[in-house]
Amino acid sequence: MSSTSSPEVVRSLTVQGRTIRTAVRRGTDDDVPPLLLMNGIGASLEVLQPLVDALDPRRTVVRFDVPGVGGSPRPVVPYVLSTLSPVVAGLLSKLGYDDPVDVLGLSWGGGLAQHFAVQHRRRCRKLVLAATATGSLMVPAHPRVLARMLTPRRHRDPDYARRIAGDIYGGTMRTEPERAAAALHANTRVGPRRGYYYQLASSAGWSSLPFLRLIRQPTLVVAGDDDPIIPVVNARVMARLLPQGRLHVYRGGHIALITEAAELAPVIERFLDE
C-alpha cells in the first residue's frame, strides 16, 4: 500500500492495431481493484473528470477515448461492441492490470461494459451500469430526443447544447441547462465528426437482452427518474433479468453521474466496497 495518490498519467497506446488515448489515476491502495470507466457517445475522457474527482483516492481509475473520439485517432476500419471489447482487455494488459477490475459503463459505454463482462468475465469483478439499457430491444426515447442523438452537434456547439439540454438530458438540466454545456465542453477534446458516427454505428441493431443472463457479476444498475434518453423502465427490466442485479434509482436525468457526481459516487463506492 502506497501513501500518496499519483498524478494522473495520460498517454496513447496501440492495441490490436488501434491507438487508444488513456488516462490512469493511480490510487493510494493497491488492494482496491481498479475501476475502469467506459464513456457515453461522443464524449472524450475529460467529460468524466467530475466523477473521477468524486471517487475515493484509494481507488485507481482508468478511462479511455474510443477510436475516433477525443484524442484517439479515428479507426481505419469500423468496429462493433464485440470487437472493441477485446481491445479494451488488451489495453488493461498493456497498462499492467491483469487482475480483475471493476467496470462502470455510462450510457453507450454501458453497452460496451455489458459485452466486456460476458466476453472477459475473468477480467471483470463487479459491474455498474449507469443511464444505459439493452440496445435496440428497449423502451425507446421520444422520437424528438432520438433525432437529436443522431448528430454530434451538442458536443461541438455549446449554445446548441444549452438549448437542448433540458429536453434530452432531463433532471437538473431542465432548470440549469448551462451546466450541461459546461459538463460537455469543459476541457473536452472534440474528435473528428466521423468518430461519432462510427460509435453510433457500432451499436446499431445491437441488443444485450439475449445474453443478460450470462452476466454473472454483481451488477448495480443506476438510473435517473427523469432520463429522456433511457426511460427508467429499462433499468427496472435490466435489474430483474441480471442474475445478480440490483437497482438504484436517483432523482435526476441522463448525465447526473457527471453533473451530480458528488451525490452518486458514494452510492457506487458502497457497492464496489461490499
XYZ file of C-alpha atoms in Angstrom:
274
model
C 0.000 0.000 0.000
C 1.429 3.342 -1.051
C 0.815 6.513 0.908
C 0.102 9.242 -1.633
C -2.002 9.401 -4.769
C -0.026 9.635 -8.015
C -0.878 12.356 -10.523
C -2.949 11.240 -13.483
C -0.969 9.881 -16.434
C -2.429 10.430 -19.922
C -0.876 8.588 -22.870
C -1.754 6.811 -26.101
C -1.240 3.070 -26.509
C -1.632 0.867 -29.573
C -3.647 -2.315 -29.044
C -4.585 -4.719 -31.848
C -3.838 -2.040 -34.424
C -5.961 0.634 -32.735
C -4.448 3.658 -30.999
C -6.307 4.452 -27.771
C -5.756 7.520 -25.575
C -5.902 6.555 -21.899
C -5.810 8.264 -18.526
C -4.864 6.492 -15.300
C -5.234 7.990 -11.835
C -3.201 5.717 -9.578
C -4.925 5.049 -6.272
C -3.238 5.003 -2.878
C -4.279 1.435 -2.007
C -3.150 -1.394 -4.281
C -5.596 -3.762 -2.555
C -8.582 -1.884 -4.009
C -9.429 -3.174 -7.507
C -9.036 -0.528 -10.219
C -12.209 0.980 -11.687
C -12.432 1.074 -15.487
C -14.769 3.784 -16.842
C -16.499 3.424 -20.227
C -17.886 6.696 -21.520
C -21.037 7.823 -23.320
C -21.259 8.506 -27.053
C -19.138 11.303 -28.492
C -17.609 12.220 -25.127
C -13.871 12.386 -24.506
C -12.445 11.063 -21.248
C -12.265 14.622 -19.848
C -16.065 14.694 -19.544
C -15.792 12.119 -16.729
C -13.476 14.333 -14.631
C -16.155 15.302 -12.047
C -16.796 11.616 -11.331
C -13.078 10.800 -11.070
C -12.621 13.712 -8.641
C -15.545 12.478 -6.514
C -14.185 8.918 -6.198
C -12.063 7.898 -3.215
C -8.337 8.490 -3.928
C -7.668 4.945 -2.662
C -9.114 3.680 -5.938
C -7.172 3.553 -9.217
C -9.340 4.896 -12.052
C -8.734 4.052 -15.723
C -10.552 5.778 -18.614
C -10.045 5.995 -22.348
C -11.239 7.582 -25.590
C -12.850 5.140 -28.012
C -11.460 5.183 -31.591
C -12.312 8.446 -33.350
C -13.389 10.263 -30.179
C -11.390 12.802 -28.147
C -7.678 12.096 -28.514
C -7.963 8.631 -30.108
C -7.488 8.740 -33.889
C -10.382 7.528 -35.964
C -10.330 3.826 -36.840
C -9.134 2.631 -40.230
C -11.986 0.126 -40.242
C -15.296 0.404 -38.337
C -15.845 -1.619 -35.179
C -18.735 -3.127 -33.225
C -19.040 -3.535 -29.453
C -17.964 -7.194 -29.582
C -14.721 -6.328 -31.416
C -13.942 -3.279 -29.245
C -14.240 -5.295 -26.023
C -11.046 -7.363 -26.699
C -9.204 -4.109 -27.482
C -10.188 -2.815 -24.018
C -8.978 -6.072 -22.429
C -5.668 -5.682 -24.277
C -5.447 -2.069 -23.124
C -5.759 -3.165 -19.481
C -2.968 -5.711 -20.005
C -0.693 -3.068 -21.558
C -1.349 -0.846 -18.539
C -0.355 -3.732 -16.247
C -3.833 -4.599 -14.929
C -4.214 -8.335 -15.486
C -6.167 -8.994 -12.292
C -9.957 -8.426 -12.276
C -11.109 -4.812 -12.359
C -14.447 -3.192 -11.603
C -16.191 -1.725 -14.652
C -18.562 1.235 -14.901
C -20.339 1.930 -18.189
C -22.254 5.185 -18.763
C -24.934 5.304 -21.483
C -23.292 3.968 -24.710
C -20.410 2.770 -22.536
C -22.885 0.607 -20.637
C -23.400 -1.449 -23.787
C -19.650 -1.944 -24.119
C -19.445 -2.779 -20.396
C -22.103 -5.494 -20.765
C -20.091 -7.050 -23.596
C -16.880 -6.839 -21.597
C -18.489 -8.577 -18.596
C -19.516 -11.543 -20.783
C -16.553 -11.759 -23.165
C -13.923 -11.206 -20.452
C -15.673 -12.434 -17.339
C -12.420 -13.270 -15.535
C -11.260 -9.676 -16.000
C -14.441 -8.118 -14.563
C -15.150 -8.361 -10.820
C -18.188 -6.067 -10.439
C -20.244 -4.085 -12.917
C -22.003 -0.701 -12.676
C -24.410 0.186 -15.490
C -25.389 3.860 -15.388
C -28.060 5.541 -17.543
C -27.902 2.658 -20.004
C -30.096 -0.048 -21.495
C -30.212 -3.208 -23.589
C -29.813 -1.588 -27.018
C -32.300 -1.874 -29.853
C -34.725 -4.014 -27.818
C -35.693 -1.467 -25.173
C -38.416 1.030 -24.306
C -37.287 3.859 -26.605
C -36.901 7.558 -26.043
C -39.278 10.058 -27.660
C -38.539 10.390 -31.421
C -37.551 14.057 -30.927
C -34.896 13.003 -28.394
C -33.633 10.216 -30.662
C -33.316 12.631 -33.596
C -31.037 14.884 -31.547
C -28.856 11.899 -30.634
C -28.144 11.217 -34.325
C -25.744 14.164 -34.563
C -22.641 15.118 -32.548
C -23.648 18.803 -32.649
C -24.230 19.064 -28.870
C -20.573 18.096 -28.311
C -19.357 20.736 -30.768
C -21.656 23.710 -30.131
C -22.077 24.920 -26.502
C -25.032 27.172 -27.393
C -26.865 24.278 -29.012
C -26.059 22.049 -26.017
C -27.554 24.709 -23.737
C -30.734 24.963 -25.833
C -31.486 21.229 -25.956
C -30.037 20.108 -22.585
C -33.330 20.005 -20.690
C -35.132 18.123 -23.464
C -32.559 15.375 -23.928
C -30.840 15.082 -20.540
C -33.711 15.870 -18.151
C -33.177 16.239 -14.399
C -31.463 19.420 -13.224
C -30.619 20.239 -16.852
C -34.226 21.384 -17.283
C -33.622 24.314 -14.925
C -29.829 24.707 -15.283
C -29.046 23.895 -18.946
C -25.766 25.807 -18.782
C -24.417 23.031 -16.524
C -24.836 20.525 -19.355
C -22.933 22.792 -21.729
C -20.186 23.165 -19.121
C -20.037 19.397 -18.494
C -19.755 18.592 -22.191
C -17.369 21.390 -23.136
C -15.070 21.946 -20.137
C -11.653 20.750 -21.349
C -13.317 18.381 -23.824
C -11.278 17.216 -26.771
C -13.549 17.013 -29.805
C -12.616 14.212 -32.170
C -13.491 14.081 -35.886
C -17.211 14.108 -36.642
C -16.823 10.730 -38.309
C -15.751 9.204 -34.978
C -19.215 9.927 -33.558
C -20.892 8.170 -36.486
C -18.571 5.165 -36.142
C -19.564 4.977 -32.477
C -23.257 5.288 -33.326
C -22.996 2.586 -35.995
C -21.096 0.213 -33.684
C -24.233 -0.390 -31.613
C -26.874 -0.126 -34.381
C -29.217 -3.120 -34.191
C -27.354 -4.424 -31.139
C -29.156 -5.819 -28.087
C -27.891 -7.365 -24.864
C -31.255 -8.944 -23.987
C -30.237 -12.364 -25.377
C -27.147 -12.520 -23.133
C -28.090 -10.567 -19.982
C -28.412 -13.819 -18.033
C -24.764 -14.589 -18.849
C -23.632 -11.527 -16.872
C -22.877 -13.307 -13.585
C -21.008 -10.494 -11.865
C -22.711 -8.497 -9.090
C -24.214 -5.606 -11.043
C -25.546 -2.245 -9.875
C -27.976 -0.606 -12.308
C -28.055 3.157 -11.699
C -30.864 5.139 -13.354
C -32.474 8.570 -13.203
C -36.207 9.011 -12.724
C -36.177 11.790 -15.369
C -33.945 10.445 -18.160
C -35.433 11.248 -21.599
C -32.798 9.184 -23.448
C -33.137 5.995 -21.371
C -36.588 5.827 -19.717
C -36.244 4.367 -16.197
C -38.409 1.330 -17.008
C -35.402 -0.045 -18.938
C -33.310 -0.092 -15.763
C -36.059 -1.985 -13.914
C -36.122 -4.632 -16.665
C -32.325 -4.997 -16.662
C -32.049 -5.266 -12.889
C -34.686 -8.010 -12.912
C -33.058 -10.029 -15.693
C -29.471 -9.813 -14.403
C -28.693 -12.829 -12.157
C -27.032 -10.594 -9.535
C -28.625 -7.286 -10.490
C -29.776 -4.583 -8.128
C -31.291 -1.196 -8.872
C -30.605 2.308 -7.606
C -32.960 4.996 -8.939
C -31.885 8.581 -8.265
C -33.794 11.821 -8.745
C -32.332 13.266 -11.915
C -31.502 12.884 -15.578
C -29.168 11.225 -18.048
C -25.822 12.841 -17.141
C -26.256 13.130 -13.354
C -23.219 10.859 -12.926
C -21.229 13.859 -14.217
C -23.281 16.857 -13.051
C -24.198 15.373 -9.653
C -21.114 13.195 -9.214
C -20.725 14.071 -5.525
C -24.126 12.501 -4.774
C -23.756 9.369 -6.903
C -20.081 8.472 -6.330
C -20.732 7.300 -2.718
C -23.570 5.021 -3.940
C -21.193 3.402 -6.428
C -18.352 3.110 -3.915
C -20.561 1.423 -1.302
C -21.488 -1.212 -3.878
C -17.878 -1.743 -5.004
C -16.581 -1.938 -1.423
C -19.115 -4.514 -0.158
